[in-house]
Every structure is written in structure tokens, then in C-alpha cells.
């Protein structure tokens, strides 16, 4: 008898994989089929591809190419995963979620206030445009844009705790800078971020002291995204030509502004 279990698998979680293994055991089945519901945040084919990857270790787990009727199983942890806890996704797909930028919109929406969410999205879009102009990886640019302020809503106390543990040398810096690093720690611990270019660019996005092209790209995108509401046509034109030069110019302008308004040399 062909037993089919159906769910949105949006995305498939480790607890769901465990449930399926247990189901097969308790029902004495050799093979089992899984079918992905039509509706979901990710499109059907993408969820099928992810499910196939998650089930690849077991030849007795079969994935239906199209939606088929069967026994519906309750989604477990899927909503929590979509809010940034990718570590609850099935083992084989955690890295795909972050690399492909899946659910970053939902994650940013869940972790940021509406203003910060809109800014993050706008930074990501600006970063993608810059990456396109400079033949850089547009997916990386999108991911770093969406994630760079992900811990901005944490309290100073929360951020300080993390900094004390992982980056104590930053305790002497302004608390305004701390989210640059706590965002990296959050993404590494909860979202399986391992990509060095992204982590480095995020870490340096507030001060603008990174020395890679991706660090320059994110620093600029954060400063020139259209929702900032000031005229950035000069900086944008410069960034389209030369990222590092533009980042240097923007940083100098920013230093001069802080000196003028706050009387502080940075
Ligand atoms: Fe920031
Ligand atoms: Fe930002």
C-alpha cells in the first residue's frame, strides 16, 4: 500500500523528519511517500527540491513531484524557522536556506520594527544593484542587506551580554556599534551562516572600516538606500564606478558630520 503524508513543508523541519521516521516505524512500513501542499511562501518546486535534499539520506523516503492527496501532517516548527531559527530546519537544508536567502523577508519582519524592516529590505535591494554593477554575487549582497541590522531591536543589555562573551574588545565602543557583531553571532548560531564575506561585511557595516569589496558594498548600501530620505545621487554615482573609493568618501563625509554635530573625532 502506498502511504502518502502531506504537509506544506515550508520548509521541512528536523522534527517533521523525526515524525516521519517514527510514523514509518509504528506503521511497519518499508517505504513512505511525502507530498508537498500547493500553497506556501516558497513556491512548490522549491519546497519539493528542499524536501528531496532533506530526505536524500534514505532511499525508502520518496517525494511526489506534484501535490497528491494523503494523510495531512501538522507542520512542526515551520513558522519558527521562517522567523529566523533555521537551525530547526531539517539537517540537510539549513545551509540552503541562508545561502539562497529563503525566508529572510519573514525573518526581518519578525525581528525588526516596521521601519527597520523597510530599511533592511531597501539596503538589500540597493546592495543587489551595486553587486550587479560590479559583477559580484547578488545573493550574498541580498543576504547581507537583509541581515545587517537583525539584532538592532535587542536592548543594549542583550547586545552587551553577547559582546562581553564574543567580542570583549568592543565593550569600549559605542553601544550603537554592537549590533554589527551581535547580528553576525545571531546569524551564525541560529541561521547556519558560515559565509565569510557576509559575516565580515556585517561586522564592519556601522563604522565602515572593512577592507573587502563586500564590506564596502554593504557600508555604502546602508548609507545610500533610498528610504534614508536625503540626496545621495553623488554618492550613488561614485559607488557605481568604484566601491572602495566611494566607501572612503562616504566615511570621510560621515566623520566630518559627526565632528560638526557632536564634536567627536571618529
Ligand atoms: Fe546598522
Ligand atoms: Fe542599517
PDB file of N, CA and C and ligand atoms in Angstrom, residues 116 148-149 152 179 205-206 222, ligand 1:
ATOM      1  N   UNK A 116      12.575  49.502  10.574  1.00  0.00           N
ATOM      2  CA  UNK A 116      13.865  48.802  10.381  1.00  0.00           C
ATOM      3  C   UNK A 116      13.737  47.722   9.313  1.00  0.00           C
ATOM      4  N   UNK A 148      21.865  42.706   8.091  1.00  0.00           N
ATOM      5  CA  UNK A 148      22.870  43.539   8.763  1.00  0.00           C
ATOM      6  C   UNK A 148      22.367  44.182  10.058  1.00  0.00           C
ATOM      7  N   UNK A 149      21.063  44.462  10.151  1.00  0.00           N
ATOM      8  CA  UNK A 149      20.523  45.112  11.361  1.00  0.00           C
ATOM      9  C   UNK A 149      19.600  44.179  12.158  1.00  0.00           C
ATOM     10  N   UNK A 152      19.184  44.787  15.823  1.00  0.00           N
ATOM     11  CA  UNK A 152      19.074  46.193  16.211  1.00  0.00           C
ATOM     12  C   UNK A 152      17.974  46.398  17.267  1.00  0.00           C
ATOM     13  N   UNK A 179      25.423  46.139  17.517  1.00  0.00           N
ATOM     14  CA  UNK A 179      24.541  45.268  16.718  1.00  0.00           C
ATOM     15  C   UNK A 179      25.245  44.709  15.482  1.00  0.00           C
ATOM     16  N   UNK A 205      29.808  46.976   9.109  1.00  0.00           N
ATOM     17  CA  UNK A 205      28.915  47.870   8.364  1.00  0.00           C
ATOM     18  C   UNK A 205      28.656  49.216   9.054  1.00  0.00           C
ATOM     19  N   UNK A 206      28.809  49.297  10.360  1.00  0.00           N
ATOM     20  CA  UNK A 206      28.471  50.557  11.034  1.00  0.00           C
ATOM     21  C   UNK A 206      29.607  51.574  10.929  1.00  0.00           C
ATOM     22  N   UNK A 222      23.967  50.658   2.996  1.00  0.00           N
ATOM     23  CA  UNK A 222      23.324  51.096   4.239  1.00  0.00           C
ATOM     24  C   UNK A 222      23.168  52.615   4.269  1.00  0.00           C
TER      25      UNK A 222
HETATM   26 FE1  LIG B   1      23.317  49.002  11.373  1.00  0.00          FE
END
